[in-house]
């Protein structure tokens, strides 16, 4: 994989195109990290939905 990166101080993300020699499984594992580790607790979605005026059921 070609290096891209996130600036540590400002948090800006830079990315490069996938190259022919990039490992597709590694690219997918990187792409799926936000899905596997969301920035909020999934267990609280029903409660948060109810607080926002929704039905509160998933």
mmCIF file with all atom_site columns, N, CA, C and O in Angstrom:
data_model
loop_
_atom_site.group_PDB
_atom_site.id
_atom_site.type_symbol
_atom_site.label_atom_id
_atom_site.label_alt_id
_atom_site.label_comp_id
_atom_site.label_asym_id
_atom_site.label_entity_id
_atom_site.label_seq_id
_atom_site.pdbx_PDB_ins_code
_atom_site.Cartn_x
_atom_site.Cartn_y
_atom_site.Cartn_z
_atom_site.occupancy
_atom_site.B_iso_or_equiv
_atom_site.pdbx_formal_charge
_atom_site.auth_seq_id
_atom_site.auth_comp_id
_atom_site.auth_asym_id
_atom_site.auth_atom_id
_atom_site.pdbx_PDB_model_num
ATOM 1   N N  . UNK A 1 1  ? 0.836   -1.180 0.000  1.00 0.00 ? 1  UNK A N  1
ATOM 2   C CA . UNK A 1 1  ? 0.000   0.000  0.000  1.00 0.00 ? 1  UNK A CA 1
ATOM 3   C C  . UNK A 1 1  ? 0.877   1.238  0.000  1.00 0.00 ? 1  UNK A C  1
ATOM 4   O O  . UNK A 1 1  ? 1.917   1.273  0.616  1.00 0.00 ? 1  UNK A O  1
ATOM 5   N N  . UNK A 1 2  ? 0.441   2.222  -0.673 1.00 0.00 ? 2  UNK A N  1
ATOM 6   C CA . UNK A 1 2  ? 1.142   3.484  -0.691 1.00 0.00 ? 2  UNK A CA 1
ATOM 7   C C  . UNK A 1 2  ? 0.763   4.285  0.554  1.00 0.00 ? 2  UNK A C  1
ATOM 8   O O  . UNK A 1 2  ? -0.377  4.269  0.976  1.00 0.00 ? 2  UNK A O  1
ATOM 9   N N  . UNK A 1 3  ? 1.720   4.961  1.134  1.00 0.00 ? 3  UNK A N  1
ATOM 10  C CA . UNK A 1 3  ? 1.369   5.722  2.331  1.00 0.00 ? 3  UNK A CA 1
ATOM 11  C C  . UNK A 1 3  ? 0.475   6.907  1.995  1.00 0.00 ? 3  UNK A C  1
ATOM 12  O O  . UNK A 1 3  ? 0.646   7.590  1.000  1.00 0.00 ? 3  UNK A O  1
ATOM 13  N N  . UNK A 1 4  ? -0.508  7.076  2.755  1.00 0.00 ? 4  UNK A N  1
ATOM 14  C CA . UNK A 1 4  ? -1.286  8.304  2.766  1.00 0.00 ? 4  UNK A CA 1
ATOM 15  C C  . UNK A 1 4  ? -1.285  8.656  4.236  1.00 0.00 ? 4  UNK A C  1
ATOM 16  O O  . UNK A 1 4  ? -0.537  8.095  4.990  1.00 0.00 ? 4  UNK A O  1
ATOM 17  N N  . UNK A 1 5  ? -2.094  9.528  4.675  1.00 0.00 ? 5  UNK A N  1
ATOM 18  C CA . UNK A 1 5  ? -2.002  9.750  6.098  1.00 0.00 ? 5  UNK A CA 1
ATOM 19  C C  . UNK A 1 5  ? -2.951  10.782 6.622  1.00 0.00 ? 5  UNK A C  1
ATOM 20  O O  . UNK A 1 5  ? -3.670  11.436 5.892  1.00 0.00 ? 5  UNK A O  1
ATOM 21  N N  . UNK A 1 6  ? -2.920  10.885 7.920  1.00 0.00 ? 6  UNK A N  1
ATOM 22  C CA . UNK A 1 6  ? -3.722  11.857 8.640  1.00 0.00 ? 6  UNK A CA 1
ATOM 23  C C  . UNK A 1 6  ? -2.738  12.705 9.430  1.00 0.00 ? 6  UNK A C  1
ATOM 24  O O  . UNK A 1 6  ? -1.933  12.187 10.186 1.00 0.00 ? 6  UNK A O  1
ATOM 25  N N  . UNK A 1 7  ? -2.817  14.013 9.242  1.00 0.00 ? 7  UNK A N  1
ATOM 26  C CA . UNK A 1 7  ? -1.952  14.897 9.996  1.00 0.00 ? 7  UNK A CA 1
ATOM 27  C C  . UNK A 1 7  ? -2.315  14.788 11.475 1.00 0.00 ? 7  UNK A C  1
ATOM 28  O O  . UNK A 1 7  ? -3.482  14.857 11.843 1.00 0.00 ? 7  UNK A O  1
ATOM 29  N N  . UNK A 1 8  ? -1.338  14.577 12.290 1.00 0.00 ? 8  UNK A N  1
ATOM 30  C CA . UNK A 1 8  ? -1.604  14.369 13.715 1.00 0.00 ? 8  UNK A CA 1
ATOM 31  C C  . UNK A 1 8  ? -2.154  15.609 14.398 1.00 0.00 ? 8  UNK A C  1
ATOM 32  O O  . UNK A 1 8  ? -2.962  15.513 15.298 1.00 0.00 ? 8  UNK A O  1
ATOM 33  N N  . UNK A 1 9  ? -1.752  16.759 13.978 1.00 0.00 ? 9  UNK A N  1
ATOM 34  C CA . UNK A 1 9  ? -2.195  17.976 14.660 1.00 0.00 ? 9  UNK A CA 1
ATOM 35  C C  . UNK A 1 9  ? -3.555  18.466 14.188 1.00 0.00 ? 9  UNK A C  1
ATOM 36  O O  . UNK A 1 9  ? -4.404  18.804 14.997 1.00 0.00 ? 9  UNK A O  1
ATOM 37  N N  . UNK A 1 10 ? -3.777  18.510 12.888 1.00 0.00 ? 10 UNK A N  1
ATOM 38  C CA . UNK A 1 10 ? -5.033  19.094 12.392 1.00 0.00 ? 10 UNK A CA 1
ATOM 39  C C  . UNK A 1 10 ? -6.073  18.047 12.022 1.00 0.00 ? 10 UNK A C  1
ATOM 40  O O  . UNK A 1 10 ? -7.235  18.377 11.822 1.00 0.00 ? 10 UNK A O  1
ATOM 41  N N  . UNK A 1 11 ? -5.690  16.772 11.896 1.00 0.00 ? 11 UNK A N  1
ATOM 42  C CA . UNK A 1 11 ? -6.648  15.726 11.610 1.00 0.00 ? 11 UNK A CA 1
ATOM 43  C C  . UNK A 1 11 ? -7.067  15.630 10.148 1.00 0.00 ? 11 UNK A C  1
ATOM 44  O O  . UNK A 1 11 ? -7.981  14.899 9.821  1.00 0.00 ? 11 UNK A O  1
ATOM 45  N N  . UNK A 1 12 ? -6.405  16.361 9.260  1.00 0.00 ? 12 UNK A N  1
ATOM 46  C CA . UNK A 1 12 ? -6.745  16.313 7.836  1.00 0.00 ? 12 UNK A CA 1
ATOM 47  C C  . UNK A 1 12 ? -6.328  14.965 7.263  1.00 0.00 ? 12 UNK A C  1
ATOM 48  O O  . UNK A 1 12 ? -5.236  14.478 7.528  1.00 0.00 ? 12 UNK A O  1
ATOM 49  N N  . UNK A 1 13 ? -7.230  14.352 6.512  1.00 0.00 ? 13 UNK A N  1
ATOM 50  C CA . UNK A 1 13 ? -6.964  13.045 5.928  1.00 0.00 ? 13 UNK A CA 1
ATOM 51  C C  . UNK A 1 13 ? -6.631  13.204 4.451  1.00 0.00 ? 13 UNK A C  1
ATOM 52  O O  . UNK A 1 13 ? -7.352  13.874 3.712  1.00 0.00 ? 13 UNK A O  1
ATOM 53  N N  . UNK A 1 14 ? -5.529  12.611 4.037  1.00 0.00 ? 14 UNK A N  1
ATOM 54  C CA . UNK A 1 14 ? -5.127  12.599 2.627  1.00 0.00 ? 14 UNK A CA 1
ATOM 55  C C  . UNK A 1 14 ? -5.143  11.156 2.166  1.00 0.00 ? 14 UNK A C  1
ATOM 56  O O  . UNK A 1 14 ? -4.745  10.257 2.895  1.00 0.00 ? 14 UNK A O  1
ATOM 57  N N  . UNK A 1 15 ? -5.621  10.919 0.965  1.00 0.00 ? 15 UNK A N  1
ATOM 58  C CA . UNK A 1 15 ? -5.647  9.549  0.468  1.00 0.00 ? 15 UNK A CA 1
ATOM 59  C C  . UNK A 1 15 ? -5.106  9.503  -0.953 1.00 0.00 ? 15 UNK A C  1
ATOM 60  O O  . UNK A 1 15 ? -5.119  10.497 -1.672 1.00 0.00 ? 15 UNK A O  1
ATOM 61  N N  . UNK A 1 16 ? -4.643  8.341  -1.326 1.00 0.00 ? 16 UNK A N  1
ATOM 62  C CA . UNK A 1 16 ? -4.138  8.103  -2.675 1.00 0.00 ? 16 UNK A CA 1
ATOM 63  C C  . UNK A 1 16 ? -5.019  7.068  -3.357 1.00 0.00 ? 16 UNK A C  1
ATOM 64  O O  . UNK A 1 16 ? -5.731  6.308  -2.699 1.00 0.00 ? 16 UNK A O  1
ATOM 65  N N  . UNK A 1 17 ? -4.963  7.025  -4.670 1.00 0.00 ? 17 UNK A N  1
ATOM 66  C CA . UNK A 1 17 ? -5.703  6.005  -5.411 1.00 0.00 ? 17 UNK A CA 1
ATOM 67  C C  . UNK A 1 17 ? -5.134  4.626  -5.134 1.00 0.00 ? 17 UNK A C  1
ATOM 68  O O  . UNK A 1 17 ? -3.963  4.485  -4.811 1.00 0.00 ? 17 UNK A O  1
ATOM 69  N N  . UNK A 1 18 ? -5.981  3.620  -5.252 1.00 0.00 ? 18 UNK A N  1
ATOM 70  C CA . UNK A 1 18 ? -5.511  2.238  -5.119 1.00 0.00 ? 18 UNK A CA 1
ATOM 71  C C  . UNK A 1 18 ? -4.670  1.901  -6.341 1.00 0.00 ? 18 UNK A C  1
ATOM 72  O O  . UNK A 1 18 ? -5.009  2.262  -7.467 1.00 0.00 ? 18 UNK A O  1
ATOM 73  N N  . UNK A 1 19 ? -3.575  1.230  -6.114 1.00 0.00 ? 19 UNK A N  1
ATOM 74  C CA . UNK A 1 19 ? -2.682  0.826  -7.202 1.00 0.00 ? 19 UNK A CA 1
ATOM 75  C C  . UNK A 1 19 ? -2.906  -0.653 -7.514 1.00 0.00 ? 19 UNK A C  1
ATOM 76  O O  . UNK A 1 19 ? -3.511  -1.393 -6.735 1.00 0.00 ? 19 UNK A O  1
ATOM 77  N N  . UNK A 1 20 ? -2.414  -1.090 -8.647 1.00 0.00 ? 20 UNK A N  1
ATOM 78  C CA . UNK A 1 20 ? -2.604  -2.471 -9.090 1.00 0.00 ? 20 UNK A CA 1
ATOM 79  C C  . UNK A 1 20 ? -1.976  -3.471 -8.133 1.00 0.00 ? 20 UNK A C  1
ATOM 80  O O  . UNK A 1 20 ? -2.469  -4.590 -7.986 1.00 0.00 ? 20 UNK A O  1
ATOM 81  N N  . UNK A 1 21 ? -0.914  -3.070 -7.431 1.00 0.00 ? 21 UNK A N  1
ATOM 82  C CA . UNK A 1 21 ? -0.253  -4.007 -6.529 1.00 0.00 ? 21 UNK A CA 1
ATOM 83  C C  . UNK A 1 21 ? -0.760  -3.912 -5.082 1.00 0.00 ? 21 UNK A C  1
ATOM 84  O O  . UNK A 1 21 ? -0.238  -4.572 -4.199 1.00 0.00 ? 21 UNK A O  1
ATOM 85  N N  . UNK A 1 22 ? -1.784  -3.108 -4.836 1.00 0.00 ? 22 UNK A N  1
ATOM 86  C CA . UNK A 1 22 ? -2.360  -3.014 -3.492 1.00 0.00 ? 22 UNK A CA 1
ATOM 87  C C  . UNK A 1 22 ? -3.166  -4.269 -3.174 1.00 0.00 ? 22 UNK A C  1
ATOM 88  O O  . UNK A 1 22 ? -3.830  -4.840 -4.030 1.00 0.00 ? 22 UNK A O  1
ATOM 89  N N  . UNK A 1 23 ? -3.135  -4.681 -1.935 1.00 0.00 ? 23 UNK A N  1
ATOM 90  C CA . UNK A 1 23 ? -3.845  -5.863 -1.475 1.00 0.00 ? 23 UNK A CA 1
ATOM 91  C C  . UNK A 1 23 ? -5.316  -5.494 -1.243 1.00 0.00 ? 23 UNK A C  1
ATOM 92  O O  . UNK A 1 23 ? -5.626  -4.711 -0.349 1.00 0.00 ? 23 UNK A O  1
ATOM 93  N N  . UNK A 1 24 ? -6.253  -6.046 -2.038 1.00 0.00 ? 24 UNK A N  1
ATOM 94  C CA . UNK A 1 24 ? -7.661  -5.681 -1.892 1.00 0.00 ? 24 UNK A CA 1
ATOM 95  C C  . UNK A 1 24 ? -8.240  -6.038 -0.524 1.00 0.00 ? 24 UNK A C  1
ATOM 96  O O  . UNK A 1 24 ? -9.087  -5.312 0.008  1.00 0.00 ? 24 UNK A O  1
ATOM 97  N N  . UNK A 1 25 ? -7.782  -7.124 0.093  1.00 0.00 ? 25 UNK A N  1
ATOM 98  C CA . UNK A 1 25 ? -8.281  -7.492 1.413  1.00 0.00 ? 25 UNK A CA 1
ATOM 99  C C  . UNK A 1 25 ? -7.822  -6.483 2.466  1.00 0.00 ? 25 UNK A C  1
ATOM 100 O O  . UNK A 1 25 ? -8.579  -6.134 3.372  1.00 0.00 ? 25 UNK A O  1
ATOM 101 N N  . UNK A 1 26 ? -6.614  -6.002 2.348  1.00 0.00 ? 26 UNK A N  1
ATOM 102 C CA . UNK A 1 26 ? -6.109  -4.996 3.292  1.00 0.00 ? 26 UNK A CA 1
ATOM 103 C C  . UNK A 1 26 ? -6.880  -3.687 3.108  1.00 0.00 ? 26 UNK A C  1
ATOM 104 O O  . UNK A 1 26 ? -7.249  -3.038 4.093  1.00 0.00 ? 26 UNK A O  1
ATOM 105 N N  . UNK A 1 27 ? -7.151  -3.314 1.859  1.00 0.00 ? 27 UNK A N  1
ATOM 106 C CA . UNK A 1 27 ? -7.924  -2.099 1.602  1.00 0.00 ? 27 UNK A CA 1
ATOM 107 C C  . UNK A 1 27 ? -9.332  -2.212 2.192  1.00 0.00 ? 27 UNK A C  1
ATOM 108 O O  . UNK A 1 27 ? -9.841  -1.261 2.790  1.00 0.00 ? 27 UNK A O  1
ATOM 109 N N  . UNK A 1 28 ? -9.956  -3.387 2.053  1.00 0.00 ? 28 UNK A N  1
ATOM 110 C CA . UNK A 1 28 ? -11.296 -3.584 2.613  1.00 0.00 ? 28 UNK A CA 1
ATOM 111 C C  . UNK A 1 28 ? -11.261 -3.547 4.138  1.00 0.00 ? 28 UNK A C  1
ATOM 112 O O  . UNK A 1 28 ? -12.163 -3.000 4.768  1.00 0.00 ? 28 UNK A O  1
ATOM 113 N N  . UNK A 1 29 ? -10.215 -4.103 4.737  1.00 0.00 ? 29 UNK A N  1
ATOM 114 C CA . UNK A 1 29 ? -10.143 -4.085 6.200  1.00 0.00 ? 29 UNK A CA 1
ATOM 115 C C  . UNK A 1 29 ? -9.997  -2.655 6.712  1.00 0.00 ? 29 UNK A C  1
ATOM 116 O O  . UNK A 1 29 ? -10.590 -2.294 7.735  1.00 0.00 ? 29 UNK A O  1
ATOM 117 N N  . UNK A 1 30 ? -9.263  -1.834 5.996  1.00 0.00 ? 30 UNK A N  1
ATOM 118 C CA . UNK A 1 30 ? -9.136  -0.425 6.376  1.00 0.00 ? 30 UNK A CA 1
ATOM 119 C C  . UNK A 1 30 ? -10.467 0.294  6.192  1.00 0.00 ? 30 UNK A C  1
ATOM 120 O O  . UNK A 1 30 ? -10.892 1.067  7.053  1.00 0.00 ? 30 UNK A O  1
ATOM 121 N N  . UNK A 1 31 ? -11.146 0.014  5.097  1.00 0.00 ? 31 UNK A N  1
ATOM 122 C CA . UNK A 1 31 ? -12.423 0.673  4.809  1.00 0.00 ? 31 UNK A CA 1
ATOM 123 C C  . UNK A 1 31 ? -13.505 0.279  5.799  1.00 0.00 ? 31 UNK A C  1
ATOM 124 O O  . UNK A 1 31 ? -14.405 1.069  6.099  1.00 0.00 ? 31 UNK A O  1
ATOM 125 N N  . UNK A 1 32 ? -13.448 -0.933 6.348  1.00 0.00 ? 32 UNK A N  1
ATOM 126 C CA . UNK A 1 32 ? -14.490 -1.418 7.249  1.00 0.00 ? 32 UNK A CA 1
ATOM 127 C C  . UNK A 1 32 ? -14.272 -1.043 8.713  1.00 0.00 ? 32 UNK A C  1
ATOM 128 O O  . UNK A 1 32 ? -15.157 -1.244 9.543  1.00 0.00 ? 32 UNK A O  1
ATOM 129 N N  . UNK A 1 33 ? -13.138 -0.473 9.053  1.00 0.00 ? 33 UNK A N  1
ATOM 130 C CA . UNK A 1 33 ? -12.881 -0.117 10.455 1.00 0.00 ? 33 UNK A CA 1
ATOM 131 C C  . UNK A 1 33 ? -13.946 0.805  11.043 1.00 0.00 ? 33 UNK A C  1
ATOM 132 O O  . UNK A 1 33 ? -14.391 0.575  12.164 1.00 0.00 ? 33 UNK A O  1
ATOM 133 N N  . UNK A 1 34 ? -14.405 1.843  10.341 1.00 0.00 ? 34 UNK A N  1
ATOM 134 C CA . UNK A 1 34 ? -15.456 2.681  10.943 1.00 0.00 ? 34 UNK A CA 1
ATOM 135 C C  . UNK A 1 34 ? -16.757 1.926  11.185 1.00 0.00 ? 34 UNK A C  1
ATOM 136 O O  . UNK A 1 34 ? -17.498 2.250  12.105 1.00 0.00 ? 34 UNK A O  1
ATOM 137 N N  . UNK A 1 35 ? -17.045 0.923  10.372 1.00 0.00 ? 35 UNK A N  1
ATOM 138 C CA . UNK A 1 35 ? -18.258 0.122  10.563 1.00 0.00 ? 35 UNK A CA 1
ATOM 139 C C  . UNK A 1 35 ? -18.081 -0.807 11.769 1.00 0.00 ? 35 UNK A C  1
ATOM 140 O O  . UNK A 1 35 ? -18.995 -0.971 12.580 1.00 0.00 ? 35 UNK A O  1
ATOM 141 N N  . UNK A 1 36 ? -16.905 -1.389 11.902 1.00 0.00 ? 36 UNK A N  1
ATOM 142 C CA . UNK A 1 36 ? -16.641 -2.316 12.992 1.00 0.00 ? 36 UNK A CA 1
ATOM 143 C C  . UNK A 1 36 ? -16.488 -1.612 14.331 1.00 0.00 ? 36 UNK A C  1
ATOM 144 O O  . UNK A 1 36 ? -16.834 -2.161 15.370 1.00 0.00 ? 36 UNK A O  1
ATOM 145 N N  . UNK A 1 37 ? -15.991 -0.381 14.311 1.00 0.00 ? 37 UNK A N  1
ATOM 146 C CA . UNK A 1 37 ? -15.762 0.378  15.538 1.00 0.00 ? 37 UNK A CA 1
ATOM 147 C C  . UNK A 1 37 ? -16.384 1.759  15.394 1.00 0.00 ? 37 UNK A C  1
ATOM 148 O O  . UNK A 1 37 ? -15.674 2.749  15.195 1.00 0.00 ? 37 UNK A O  1
ATOM 149 N N  . UNK A 1 38 ? -17.714 1.859  15.488 1.00 0.00 ? 38 UNK A N  1
ATOM 150 C CA . UNK A 1 38 ? -18.364 3.159  15.314 1.00 0.00 ? 38 UNK A CA 1
ATOM 151 C C  . UNK A 1 38 ? -17.977 4.124  16.438 1.00 0.00 ? 38 UNK A C  1
ATOM 152 O O  . UNK A 1 38 ? -17.602 3.696  17.530 1.00 0.00 ? 38 UNK A O  1
ATOM 153 N N  . UNK A 1 39 ? -18.072 5.431  16.182 1.00 0.00 ? 39 UNK A N  1
ATOM 154 C CA . UNK A 1 39 ? -17.663 6.417  17.187 1.00 0.00 ? 39 UNK A CA 1
ATOM 155 C C  . UNK A 1 39 ? -18.696 6.642  18.286 1.00 0.00 ? 39 UNK A C  1
ATOM 156 O O  . UNK A 1 39 ? -18.572 7.563  19.068 1.00 0.00 ? 39 UNK A O  1
ATOM 157 N N  . UNK A 1 40 ? -19.729 5.826  18.336 1.00 0.00 ? 40 UNK A N  1
ATOM 158 C CA . UNK A 1 40 ? -20.765 5.941  19.357 1.00 0.00 ? 40 UNK A CA 1
ATOM 159 C C  . UNK A 1 40 ? -21.204 4.532  19.747 1.00 0.00 ? 40 UNK A C  1
ATOM 160 O O  . UNK A 1 40 ? -21.061 3.602  18.967 1.00 0.00 ? 40 UNK A O  1
ATOM 161 N N  . UNK A 1 41 ? -21.747 4.353  20.948 1.00 0.00 ? 41 UNK A N  1
ATOM 162 C CA . UNK A 1 41 ? -22.150 3.012  21.377 1.00 0.00 ? 41 UNK A CA 1
ATOM 163 C C  . UNK A 1 41 ? -23.448 2.560  20.715 1.00 0.00 ? 41 UNK A C  1
ATOM 164 O O  . UNK A 1 41 ? -24.491 3.202  20.849 1.00 0.00 ? 41 UNK A O  1
ATOM 165 N N  . UNK A 1 42 ? -23.396 1.474  19.969 1.00 0.00 ? 42 UNK A N  1
ATOM 166 C CA . UNK A 1 42 ? -24.571 0.965  19.267 1.00 0.00 ? 42 UNK A CA 1
ATOM 167 C C  . UNK A 1 42 ? -25.682 0.554  20.228 1.00 0.00 ? 42 UNK A C  1
ATOM 168 O O  . UNK A 1 42 ? -26.859 0.622  19.884 1.00 0.00 ? 42 UNK A O  1
ATOM 169 N N  . UNK A 1 43 ? -25.323 0.161  21.442 1.00 0.00 ? 43 UNK A N  1
ATOM 170 C CA . UNK A 1 43 ? -26.317 -0.269 22.417 1.00 0.00 ? 43 UNK A CA 1
ATOM 171 C C  . UNK A 1 43 ? -27.260 0.872  22.802 1.00 0.00 ? 43 UNK A C  1
ATOM 172 O O  . UNK A 1 43 ? -28.357 0.646  23.287 1.00 0.00 ? 43 UNK A O  1
ATOM 173 N N  . UNK A 1 44 ? -26.848 2.096  22.607 1.00 0.00 ? 44 UNK A N  1
ATOM 174 C CA . UNK A 1 44 ? -27.649 3.246  23.042 1.00 0.00 ? 44 UNK A CA 1
ATOM 175 C C  . UNK A 1 44 ? -28.477 3.867  21.926 1.00 0.00 ? 44 UNK A C  1
ATOM 176 O O  . UNK A 1 44 ? -29.138 4.875  22.135 1.00 0.00 ? 44 UNK A O  1
ATOM 177 N N  . UNK A 1 45 ? -28.494 3.277  20.733 1.00 0.00 ? 45 UNK A N  1
ATOM 178 C CA . UNK A 1 45 ? -29.222 3.871  19.610 1.00 0.00 ? 45 UNK A CA 1
ATOM 179 C C  . UNK A 1 45 ? -30.707 4.009  19.913 1.00 0.00 ? 45 UNK A C  1
ATOM 180 O O  . UNK A 1 45 ? -31.302 5.051  19.636 1.00 0.00 ? 45 UNK A O  1
ATOM 181 N N  . UNK A 1 46 ? -31.320 2.985  20.488 1.00 0.00 ? 46 UNK A N  1
ATOM 182 C CA . UNK A 1 46 ? -32.754 3.064  20.783 1.00 0.00 ? 46 UNK A CA 1
ATOM 183 C C  . UNK A 1 46 ? -33.054 4.195  21.757 1.00 0.00 ? 46 UNK A C  1
ATOM 184 O O  . UNK A 1 46 ? -33.989 4.969  21.561 1.00 0.00 ? 46 UNK A O  1
ATOM 185 N N  . UNK A 1 47 ? -32.259 4.307  22.802 1.00 0.00 ? 47 UNK A N  1
ATOM 186 C CA . UNK A 1 47 ? -32.471 5.368  23.785 1.00 0.00 ? 47 UNK A CA 1
ATOM 187 C C  . UNK A 1 47 ? -32.269 6.748  23.151 1.00 0.00 ? 47 UNK A C  1
ATOM 188 O O  . UNK A 1 47 ? -33.069 7.663  23.370 1.00 0.00 ? 47 UNK A O  1
ATOM 189 N N  . UNK A 1 48 ? -31.217 6.896  22.371 1.00 0.00 ? 48 UNK A N  1
ATOM 190 C CA . UNK A 1 48 ? -30.946 8.182  21.718 1.00 0.00 ? 48 UNK A CA 1
ATOM 191 C C  . UNK A 1 48 ? -32.042 8.545  20.723 1.00 0.00 ? 48 UNK A C  1
ATOM 192 O O  . UNK A 1 48 ? -32.440 9.703  20.613 1.00 0.00 ? 48 UNK A O  1
ATOM 193 N N  . UNK A 1 49 ? -32.560 7.555  20.005 1.00 0.00 ? 49 UNK A N  1
ATOM 194 C CA . UNK A 1 49 ? -33.649 7.800  19.056 1.00 0.00 ? 49 UNK A CA 1
ATOM 195 C C  . UNK A 1 49 ? -34.887 8.286  19.792 1.00 0.00 ? 49 UNK A C  1
ATOM 196 O O  . UNK A 1 49 ? -35.559 9.226  19.355 1.00 0.00 ? 49 UNK A O  1
ATOM 197 N N  . UNK A 1 50 ? -35.192 7.666  20.919 1.00 0.00 ? 50 UNK A N  1
ATOM 198 C CA . UNK A 1 50 ? -36.353 8.077  21.711 1.00 0.00 ? 50 UNK A CA 1
ATOM 199 C C  . UNK A 1 50 ? -36.177 9.498  22.233 1.00 0.00 ? 50 UNK A C  1
ATOM 200 O O  . UNK A 1 50 ? -37.126 10.301 22.221 1.00 0.00 ? 50 UNK A O  1
ATOM 201 N N  . UNK A 1 51 ? -34.975 9.835  22.663 1.00 0.00 ? 51 UNK A N  1
ATOM 202 C CA . UNK A 1 51 ? -34.695 11.187 23.160 1.00 0.00 ? 51 UNK A CA 1
ATOM 203 C C  . UNK A 1 51 ? -34.873 12.236 22.068 1.00 0.00 ? 51 UNK A C  1
ATOM 204 O O  . UNK A 1 51 ? -35.227 13.381 22.345 1.00 0.00 ? 51 UNK A O  1
ATOM 205 N N  . UNK A 1 52 ? -34.607 11.839 20.827 1.00 0.00 ? 52 UNK A N  1
ATOM 206 C CA . UNK A 1 52 ? -34.740 12.779 19.703 1.00 0.00 ? 52 UNK A CA 1
ATOM 207 C C  . UNK A 1 52 ? -36.149 12.815 19.152 1.00 0.00 ? 52 UNK A C  1
ATOM 208 O O  . UNK A 1 52 ? -36.417 13.475 18.157 1.00 0.00 ? 52 UNK A O  1
ATOM 209 N N  . UNK A 1 53 ? -37.079 12.085 19.768 1.00 0.00 ? 53 UNK A N  1
ATOM 210 C CA . UNK A 1 53 ? -38.462 12.138 19.341 1.00 0.00 ? 53 UNK A CA 1
ATOM 211 C C  . UNK A 1 53 ? -38.885 11.036 18.388 1.00 0.00 ? 53 UNK A C  1
ATOM 212 O O  . UNK A 1 53 ? -39.986 11.039 17.863 1.00 0.00 ? 53 UNK A O  1
ATOM 213 N N  . UNK A 1 54 ? -38.020 10.067 18.162 1.00 0.00 ? 54 UNK A N  1
ATOM 214 C CA . UNK A 1 54 ? -38.358 8.955  17.295 1.00 0.00 ? 54 UNK A CA 1
ATOM 215 C C  . UNK A 1 54 ? -39.076 7.865  18.070 1.00 0.00 ? 54 UNK A C  1
ATOM 216 O O  . UNK A 1 54 ? -39.393 8.011  19.250 1.00 0.00 ? 54 UNK A O  1
ATOM 217 N N  . UNK A 1 55 ? -39.339 6.771  17.408 1.00 0.00 ? 55 UNK A N  1
ATOM 218 C CA . UNK A 1 55 ? -40.052 5.662  18.056 1.00 0.00 ? 55 UNK A CA 1
ATOM 219 C C  . UNK A 1 55 ? -39.182 4.942  19.073 1.00 0.00 ? 55 UNK A C  1
ATOM 220 O O  . UNK A 1 55 ? -39.675 4.366  20.018 1.00 0.00 ? 55 UNK A O  1
ATOM 221 N N  . UNK A 1 56 ? -37.880 4.905  18.854 1.00 0.00 ? 56 UNK A N  1
ATOM 222 C CA . UNK A 1 56 ? -36.977 4.279  19.809 1.00 0.00 ? 56 UNK A CA 1
ATOM 223 C C  . UNK A 1 56 ? -36.802 2.785  19.621 1.00 0.00 ? 56 UNK A C  1
ATOM 224 O O  . UNK A 1 56 ? -36.187 2.149  20.445 1.00 0.00 ? 56 UNK A O  1
ATOM 225 N N  . UNK A 1 57 ? -37.339 2.208  18.560 1.00 0.00 ? 57 UNK A N  1
ATOM 226 C CA . UNK A 1 57 ? -37.131 0.774  18.330 1.00 0.00 ? 57 UNK A CA 1
ATOM 227 C C  . UNK A 1 57 ? -36.352 0.580  17.032 1.00 0.00 ? 57 UNK A C  1
ATOM 228 O O  . UNK A 1 57 ? -36.497 1.339  16.097 1.00 0.00 ? 57 UNK A O  1
ATOM 229 N N  . UNK A 1 58 ? -35.526 -0.435 17.050 1.00 0.00 ? 58 UNK A N  1
ATOM 230 C CA . UNK A 1 58 ? -34.687 -0.706 15.874 1.00 0.00 ? 58 UNK A CA 1
ATOM 231 C C  . UNK A 1 58 ? -35.279 -1.863 15.113 1.00 0.00 ? 58 UNK A C  1
ATOM 232 O O  . UNK A 1 58 ? -35.740 -2.805 15.615 1.00 0.00 ? 58 UNK A O  1
#
